[in-house]
Amino acid sequence: MARKCVAEYLVYDTPERVATAAAELFTRRAQEAVTERGIARIAISGGTTPKRMFALLAAEPFRSEVPWDKLSLYWVDERCVPPTDADSNYRSANEELLSKVPLAGDCVFRMEGELDPEEGASKYEAALRNSFKLEGAQAPAFDLILLGMGDDGHTASLFPHSDGLNEMGRLVIANHVDNKNAWRITLTWPVINQGRDVVFLIEGAAKADRLHELLMGDSAPEPLPSPLIRQDTGTVHLLLDAEAGRRLPKLEMHGDAETGVLELTR
Ligand code: 6PG
């Protein structure tokens, strides 16, 4: 039985507006989580798209509005490189955000890309189990998971044709990306699906066709990673710029964004 999921998307005219909307969402979800549970647990992705959002969160008004003292920050994935490497997702977030906000060091859960990939994945899984106090087959329920999407449809470090697509039991794995000849550490998509709110930030014309295929195409010959993200509460959100959302139907204005909703049955 195909699982139904609804993709709600907001298309903004510029990447800057996407970043502002993402910073507003990050702040709102963190405040809501702290109000409801006394703590906010958010997982961020790497790549270039989130950088503008990081910079906004590190500055006013967001810096004063985010409950940093009750926030735990995690990563969706990491390249298997040292944290000082130019490719490190941690380094990017540290430069743009962590070094500028009052996040307690023991609330920043870095994936240790400098370790052997399998060791790094196992250590991160243990850190998740400990910090979320998981038992048995429980998966962590992040309050917000921020994802990007590559031109090839990958998300997190779940790339097309990679073994990681088939992992259903573990929380965190080492995944080899053949076309990059590189190892990555990544949350598995059943963990991503458990997120209370799963939000894609996608920008740029190069992603418009793939996004159209993911959201509106017939079932792909091989399911692309991103559509496998079927948020268990049934709704996945996407914040898009005009170029990335170019081929999606626009239904109505919502503030300064054009919005749309699509039911995903694959
Ligand atoms: C990574 C990311 C990855 C990213 C996409 C989009 O480690 O590279 O987690 O999944 O979100 O590749 O990257 P851009 O934002 O750079 O387009």
mmCIF file of C-alpha atoms and ligand atoms in Angstrom:
data_model
loop_
_atom_site.group_PDB
_atom_site.id
_atom_site.type_symbol
_atom_site.label_atom_id
_atom_site.label_comp_id
_atom_site.label_asym_id
_atom_site.label_seq_id
_atom_site.Cartn_x
_atom_site.Cartn_y
_atom_site.Cartn_z
ATOM 1 C CA MET A 1 0.000 0.000 0.000
ATOM 2 C CA ALA A 2 1.618 3.247 -1.087
ATOM 3 C CA ARG A 3 2.071 5.553 1.862
ATOM 4 C CA LYS A 4 0.291 8.832 1.378
ATOM 5 C CA CYS A 5 2.159 11.951 2.299
ATOM 6 C CA VAL A 6 1.469 15.581 1.558
ATOM 7 C CA ALA A 7 4.161 17.943 0.350
ATOM 8 C CA GLU A 8 3.420 21.549 1.296
ATOM 9 C CA TYR A 9 5.705 23.959 -0.488
ATOM 10 C CA LEU A 10 6.310 27.693 -0.339
ATOM 11 C CA VAL A 11 8.026 29.411 -3.249
ATOM 12 C CA TYR A 12 9.843 32.679 -2.509
ATOM 13 C CA ASP A 13 11.150 35.041 -5.134
ATOM 14 C CA THR A 14 14.778 35.021 -3.916
ATOM 15 C CA PRO A 15 17.198 32.798 -1.964
ATOM 16 C CA GLU A 16 17.409 35.555 0.645
ATOM 17 C CA ARG A 17 13.681 35.252 1.293
ATOM 18 C CA VAL A 18 14.044 31.471 1.562
ATOM 19 C CA ALA A 19 16.789 31.935 4.156
ATOM 20 C CA THR A 20 14.652 34.372 6.152
ATOM 21 C CA ALA A 21 11.684 32.007 6.059
ATOM 22 C CA ALA A 22 13.959 29.162 7.158
ATOM 23 C CA ALA A 23 15.346 31.211 10.057
ATOM 24 C CA GLU A 24 11.797 32.130 11.103
ATOM 25 C CA LEU A 25 10.797 28.443 10.975
ATOM 26 C CA PHE A 26 13.914 27.335 12.912
ATOM 27 C CA THR A 27 13.156 29.932 15.612
ATOM 28 C CA ARG A 28 9.456 29.067 15.797
ATOM 29 C CA ARG A 29 10.019 25.293 16.012
ATOM 30 C CA ALA A 30 12.680 25.761 18.695
ATOM 31 C CA GLN A 31 10.390 27.989 20.774
ATOM 32 C CA GLU A 32 7.454 25.585 20.367
ATOM 33 C CA ALA A 33 9.562 22.568 21.368
ATOM 34 C CA VAL A 34 10.904 24.302 24.465
ATOM 35 C CA THR A 35 7.380 25.354 25.469
ATOM 36 C CA GLU A 36 6.024 21.830 24.981
ATOM 37 C CA ARG A 37 8.953 19.692 26.161
ATOM 38 C CA GLY A 38 11.504 21.972 27.769
ATOM 39 C CA ILE A 39 14.075 21.214 25.080
ATOM 40 C CA ALA A 40 14.467 21.662 21.309
ATOM 41 C CA ARG A 41 16.357 19.095 19.264
ATOM 42 C CA ILE A 42 17.124 20.139 15.693
ATOM 43 C CA ALA A 43 19.145 18.331 12.998
ATOM 44 C CA ILE A 44 20.773 20.393 10.251
ATOM 45 C CA SER A 45 22.152 19.441 6.856
ATOM 46 C CA GLY A 46 25.289 20.634 5.169
ATOM 47 C CA GLY A 47 25.955 21.934 1.688
ATOM 48 C CA THR A 48 25.680 25.581 0.673
ATOM 49 C CA THR A 49 21.946 26.284 0.927
ATOM 50 C CA PRO A 50 21.697 26.505 4.743
ATOM 51 C CA LYS A 51 24.593 28.987 5.039
ATOM 52 C CA ARG A 52 22.395 32.086 4.581
ATOM 53 C CA MET A 53 20.016 30.793 7.235
ATOM 54 C CA PHE A 54 22.926 30.171 9.650
ATOM 55 C CA ALA A 55 24.133 33.758 9.166
ATOM 56 C CA LEU A 56 20.648 35.143 9.852
ATOM 57 C CA LEU A 57 20.266 33.035 13.025
ATOM 58 C CA ALA A 58 23.613 34.356 14.292
ATOM 59 C CA ALA A 59 22.397 37.956 14.011
ATOM 60 C CA GLU A 60 19.512 39.993 15.394
ATOM 61 C CA PRO A 61 16.590 39.637 15.598
ATOM 62 C CA PHE A 62 16.882 35.841 15.478
ATOM 63 C CA ARG A 63 19.916 35.552 17.792
ATOM 64 C CA SER A 64 17.864 36.894 20.704
ATOM 65 C CA GLU A 65 14.727 34.934 19.820
ATOM 66 C CA VAL A 66 16.171 31.401 19.615
ATOM 67 C CA PRO A 67 16.252 29.584 23.005
ATOM 68 C CA TRP A 68 19.903 28.570 22.587
ATOM 69 C CA ASP A 69 20.200 27.538 26.248
ATOM 70 C CA LYS A 70 17.587 24.819 25.705
ATOM 71 C CA LEU A 71 18.611 23.785 22.203
ATOM 72 C CA SER A 72 20.507 20.648 21.197
ATOM 73 C CA LEU A 73 21.937 20.682 17.699
ATOM 74 C CA TYR A 74 22.602 17.581 15.625
ATOM 75 C CA TRP A 75 23.692 16.849 12.063
ATOM 76 C CA VAL A 76 21.792 14.970 9.380
ATOM 77 C CA ASP A 77 25.039 13.966 7.733
ATOM 78 C CA GLU A 78 28.747 14.691 7.535
ATOM 79 C CA ARG A 79 31.542 14.155 5.114
ATOM 80 C CA CYS A 80 34.270 11.802 6.368
ATOM 81 C CA VAL A 81 36.827 14.548 6.769
ATOM 82 C CA PRO A 82 38.276 16.366 9.816
ATOM 83 C CA PRO A 83 36.162 19.194 11.296
ATOM 84 C CA THR A 84 38.722 21.700 10.021
ATOM 85 C CA ASP A 85 38.406 20.506 6.403
ATOM 86 C CA ALA A 86 36.817 22.868 3.862
ATOM 87 C CA ASP A 87 34.297 20.106 3.030
ATOM 88 C CA SER A 88 33.200 19.628 6.650
ATOM 89 C CA ASN A 89 29.547 20.415 7.337
ATOM 90 C CA TYR A 90 30.501 21.075 10.951
ATOM 91 C CA ARG A 91 33.154 23.601 9.922
ATOM 92 C CA SER A 92 30.617 25.453 7.768
ATOM 93 C CA ALA A 93 28.027 25.604 10.577
ATOM 94 C CA ASN A 94 30.695 26.573 13.110
ATOM 95 C CA GLU A 95 31.978 29.458 11.007
ATOM 96 C CA GLU A 96 28.521 30.841 10.204
ATOM 97 C CA LEU A 97 26.624 30.037 13.406
ATOM 98 C CA LEU A 98 28.071 28.013 16.282
ATOM 99 C CA SER A 99 30.975 30.381 16.906
ATOM 100 C CA LYS A 100 28.506 33.298 17.182
ATOM 101 C CA VAL A 101 25.688 32.031 19.423
ATOM 102 C CA PRO A 102 25.546 30.871 23.086
ATOM 103 C CA LEU A 103 25.056 27.149 22.406
ATOM 104 C CA ALA A 104 26.509 25.002 25.171
ATOM 105 C CA GLY A 105 29.317 22.769 23.887
ATOM 106 C CA ASP A 106 27.714 19.610 25.281
ATOM 107 C CA CYS A 107 24.548 20.428 23.309
ATOM 108 C CA VAL A 108 26.365 20.374 19.951
ATOM 109 C CA PHE A 109 26.393 16.788 18.720
ATOM 110 C CA ARG A 110 29.051 16.704 16.002
ATOM 111 C CA MET A 111 29.433 13.722 13.711
ATOM 112 C CA GLU A 112 33.113 12.768 13.971
ATOM 113 C CA GLY A 113 34.068 12.723 10.319
ATOM 114 C CA GLU A 114 37.719 12.344 11.218
ATOM 115 C CA LEU A 115 37.166 8.785 12.469
ATOM 116 C CA ASP A 116 36.922 5.578 10.495
ATOM 117 C CA PRO A 117 33.463 5.939 8.819
ATOM 118 C CA GLU A 118 31.886 2.941 10.531
ATOM 119 C CA GLU A 119 33.315 3.983 13.911
ATOM 120 C CA GLY A 120 32.019 7.516 13.420
ATOM 121 C CA ALA A 121 28.557 6.208 12.519
ATOM 122 C CA SER A 122 28.442 3.821 15.476
ATOM 123 C CA LYS A 123 29.565 6.527 17.899
ATOM 124 C CA TYR A 124 26.907 8.908 16.596
ATOM 125 C CA GLU A 125 24.210 6.283 16.899
ATOM 126 C CA ALA A 126 25.278 5.730 20.521
ATOM 127 C CA ALA A 127 25.210 9.485 21.136
ATOM 128 C CA LEU A 128 21.657 9.672 19.750
ATOM 129 C CA ARG A 129 20.508 6.728 21.867
ATOM 130 C CA ASN A 130 21.993 8.338 24.944
ATOM 131 C CA SER A 131 20.803 11.903 24.389
ATOM 132 C CA PHE A 132 17.278 10.874 23.372
ATOM 133 C CA LYS A 133 17.242 8.087 26.003
ATOM 134 C CA LEU A 134 16.092 5.633 23.343
ATOM 135 C CA GLU A 135 15.145 2.054 24.157
ATOM 136 C CA GLY A 136 15.091 -0.939 21.810
ATOM 137 C CA ALA A 137 14.078 -0.038 18.256
ATOM 138 C CA GLN A 138 12.956 3.487 19.128
ATOM 139 C CA ALA A 139 14.043 6.204 16.709
ATOM 140 C CA PRO A 140 14.814 9.769 17.822
ATOM 141 C CA ALA A 141 12.022 12.290 17.203
ATOM 142 C CA PHE A 142 13.810 15.478 16.255
ATOM 143 C CA ASP A 143 11.658 18.588 16.568
ATOM 144 C CA LEU A 144 12.939 19.826 13.215
ATOM 145 C CA ILE A 145 15.035 18.188 10.518
ATOM 146 C CA LEU A 146 16.385 20.528 7.840
ATOM 147 C CA LEU A 147 17.265 18.821 4.560
ATOM 148 C CA GLY A 148 18.722 19.873 1.246
ATOM 149 C CA MET A 149 18.483 18.116 -2.087
ATOM 150 C CA GLY A 150 21.222 17.536 -4.611
ATOM 151 C CA ASP A 151 20.773 17.831 -8.370
ATOM 152 C CA ASP A 152 20.662 14.015 -8.458
ATOM 153 C CA GLY A 153 17.789 13.894 -5.962
ATOM 154 C CA HIS A 154 19.863 12.823 -2.982
ATOM 155 C CA THR A 155 19.163 14.121 0.477
ATOM 156 C CA ALA A 156 21.213 13.777 3.641
ATOM 157 C CA SER A 157 23.967 11.479 2.375
ATOM 158 C CA LEU A 158 21.459 9.047 0.902
ATOM 159 C CA PHE A 159 22.554 9.043 -2.711
ATOM 160 C CA PRO A 160 20.917 7.193 -5.626
ATOM 161 C CA HIS A 161 22.168 3.587 -5.914
ATOM 162 C CA SER A 162 23.984 3.783 -2.560
ATOM 163 C CA ASP A 163 23.631 0.998 -0.014
ATOM 164 C CA GLY A 164 22.350 3.472 2.554
ATOM 165 C CA LEU A 165 18.989 3.596 0.778
ATOM 166 C CA ASN A 166 18.255 0.098 1.987
ATOM 167 C CA GLU A 167 19.113 0.570 5.655
ATOM 168 C CA MET A 168 15.978 0.274 7.737
ATOM 169 C CA GLY A 169 17.227 -0.811 11.164
ATOM 170 C CA ARG A 170 20.111 1.397 12.190
ATOM 171 C CA LEU A 171 19.838 5.073 13.102
ATOM 172 C CA VAL A 172 23.169 6.189 11.646
ATOM 173 C CA ILE A 173 25.345 4.567 8.985
ATOM 174 C CA ALA A 174 28.515 5.051 7.008
ATOM 175 C CA ASN A 175 27.486 5.293 3.357
ATOM 176 C CA HIS A 176 29.890 5.115 0.409
ATOM 177 C CA VAL A 177 29.108 7.516 -2.425
ATOM 178 C CA ASP A 178 30.584 5.854 -5.495
ATOM 179 C CA ASN A 179 30.423 8.820 -7.860
ATOM 180 C CA LYS A 180 32.284 10.923 -5.315
ATOM 181 C CA ASN A 181 34.506 8.025 -4.250
ATOM 182 C CA ALA A 182 33.910 9.213 -0.700
ATOM 183 C CA TRP A 183 32.454 8.008 2.573
ATOM 184 C CA ARG A 184 29.762 9.902 4.430
ATOM 185 C CA ILE A 185 28.079 9.506 7.827
ATOM 186 C CA THR A 186 24.312 9.925 7.612
ATOM 187 C CA LEU A 187 21.044 9.517 9.457
ATOM 188 C CA THR A 188 18.994 6.803 7.842
ATOM 189 C CA TRP A 189 15.721 7.793 6.249
ATOM 190 C CA PRO A 190 13.492 5.936 8.762
ATOM 191 C CA VAL A 191 15.033 8.292 11.358
ATOM 192 C CA ILE A 192 14.398 11.285 9.113
ATOM 193 C CA ASN A 193 10.788 10.192 8.697
ATOM 194 C CA GLN A 194 10.330 10.298 12.467
ATOM 195 C CA GLY A 195 11.055 14.005 12.571
ATOM 196 C CA ARG A 196 8.189 16.082 13.965
ATOM 197 C CA ASP A 197 8.789 18.522 11.132
ATOM 198 C CA VAL A 198 10.868 17.683 8.051
ATOM 199 C CA VAL A 199 11.708 20.690 5.902
ATOM 200 C CA PHE A 200 13.612 20.789 2.611
ATOM 201 C CA LEU A 201 15.457 23.993 1.682
ATOM 202 C CA ILE A 202 16.001 23.856 -2.085
ATOM 203 C CA GLU A 203 17.295 26.595 -4.351
ATOM 204 C CA GLY A 204 18.477 27.024 -7.907
ATOM 205 C CA ALA A 205 17.380 26.291 -11.462
ATOM 206 C CA ALA A 206 19.467 23.095 -11.575
ATOM 207 C CA LYS A 207 17.045 21.460 -9.148
ATOM 208 C CA ALA A 208 13.757 22.446 -10.803
ATOM 209 C CA ASP A 209 13.435 19.414 -13.069
ATOM 210 C CA ARG A 210 14.441 16.910 -10.390
ATOM 211 C CA LEU A 211 12.053 18.510 -7.915
ATOM 212 C CA HIS A 212 9.237 18.318 -10.466
ATOM 213 C CA GLU A 213 10.062 14.633 -11.004
ATOM 214 C CA LEU A 214 10.113 13.923 -7.280
ATOM 215 C CA LEU A 215 6.855 15.661 -6.486
ATOM 216 C CA MET A 216 4.891 15.175 -9.684
ATOM 217 C CA GLY A 217 6.635 12.567 -11.768
ATOM 218 C CA ASP A 218 5.577 8.984 -12.307
ATOM 219 C CA SER A 219 7.325 6.477 -10.113
ATOM 220 C CA ALA A 220 11.010 6.786 -10.949
ATOM 221 C CA PRO A 221 12.747 3.648 -12.268
ATOM 222 C CA GLU A 222 14.533 3.555 -8.948
ATOM 223 C CA PRO A 223 12.992 5.526 -6.118
ATOM 224 C CA LEU A 224 15.123 8.587 -5.643
ATOM 225 C CA PRO A 225 16.215 9.185 -2.063
ATOM 226 C CA SER A 226 14.293 12.364 -1.486
ATOM 227 C CA PRO A 227 10.813 10.918 -2.127
ATOM 228 C CA LEU A 228 11.657 8.162 0.317
ATOM 229 C CA ILE A 229 11.405 10.850 2.955
ATOM 230 C CA ARG A 230 7.783 10.350 3.884
ATOM 231 C CA GLN A 231 7.415 12.202 7.116
ATOM 232 C CA ASP A 232 5.513 9.871 9.403
ATOM 233 C CA THR A 233 3.056 12.529 10.484
ATOM 234 C CA GLY A 234 2.164 12.875 6.813
ATOM 235 C CA THR A 235 3.434 16.272 5.773
ATOM 236 C CA VAL A 236 6.776 17.280 4.346
ATOM 237 C CA HIS A 237 7.482 20.988 3.964
ATOM 238 C CA LEU A 238 9.601 22.561 1.259
ATOM 239 C CA LEU A 239 10.943 26.127 1.169
ATOM 240 C CA LEU A 240 11.956 26.897 -2.398
ATOM 241 C CA ASP A 241 13.240 29.824 -4.371
ATOM 242 C CA ALA A 242 11.519 30.767 -7.655
ATOM 243 C CA GLU A 243 14.116 28.994 -9.764
ATOM 244 C CA ALA A 244 13.817 25.659 -7.971
ATOM 245 C CA GLY A 245 10.028 25.866 -7.779
ATOM 246 C CA ARG A 246 9.640 26.999 -11.376
ATOM 247 C CA ARG A 247 7.791 23.884 -12.573
ATOM 248 C CA LEU A 248 5.430 23.402 -9.630
ATOM 249 C CA PRO A 249 1.799 24.548 -9.697
ATOM 250 C CA LYS A 250 1.196 27.650 -7.593
ATOM 251 C CA LEU A 251 -2.088 27.706 -5.837
ATOM 252 C CA GLU A 252 -2.288 30.868 -3.775
ATOM 253 C CA MET A 253 -0.251 33.550 -2.066
ATOM 254 C CA HIS A 254 0.712 32.995 1.584
ATOM 255 C CA GLY A 255 2.451 36.126 2.822
ATOM 256 C CA ASP A 256 5.240 36.769 0.331
ATOM 257 C CA ALA A 257 5.330 33.177 -0.912
ATOM 258 C CA GLU A 258 3.348 31.318 -3.528
ATOM 259 C CA THR A 259 2.163 28.065 -1.995
ATOM 260 C CA GLY A 260 1.169 24.671 -3.244
ATOM 261 C CA VAL A 261 0.181 21.312 -1.841
ATOM 262 C CA LEU A 262 0.740 17.972 -3.565
ATOM 263 C CA GLU A 263 -0.282 14.530 -2.377
ATOM 264 C CA LEU A 264 2.578 12.099 -2.817
ATOM 265 C CA THR A 265 1.530 8.531 -3.248
ATOM 266 C CA ARG A 266 4.825 6.919 -4.205
HETATM 267 C C1 6PG B 1 25.766 17.487 2.276
HETATM 268 C C2 6PG B 1 24.298 17.722 2.514
HETATM 269 C C3 6PG B 1 23.536 17.343 1.285
HETATM 270 C C4 6PG B 1 23.016 18.652 0.752
HETATM 271 C C5 6PG B 1 22.666 18.570 -0.713
HETATM 272 C C6 6PG B 1 22.334 19.966 -1.264
HETATM 273 O O1 6PG B 1 26.450 17.038 3.183
HETATM 274 O O2 6PG B 1 26.190 17.826 1.155
HETATM 275 O O3 6PG B 1 23.792 17.306 3.639
HETATM 276 O O4 6PG B 1 22.486 16.455 1.438
HETATM 277 O O5 6PG B 1 21.883 19.053 1.515
HETATM 278 O O6 6PG B 1 23.779 18.038 -1.405
HETATM 279 O O7 6PG B 1 23.506 20.737 -1.161
HETATM 280 P P1 6PG B 1 23.505 22.314 -1.587
HETATM 281 O O8 6PG B 1 22.713 23.019 -0.526
HETATM 282 O O9 6PG B 1 24.953 22.688 -1.562
HETATM 283 O O10 6PG B 1 22.873 22.401 -2.944
#
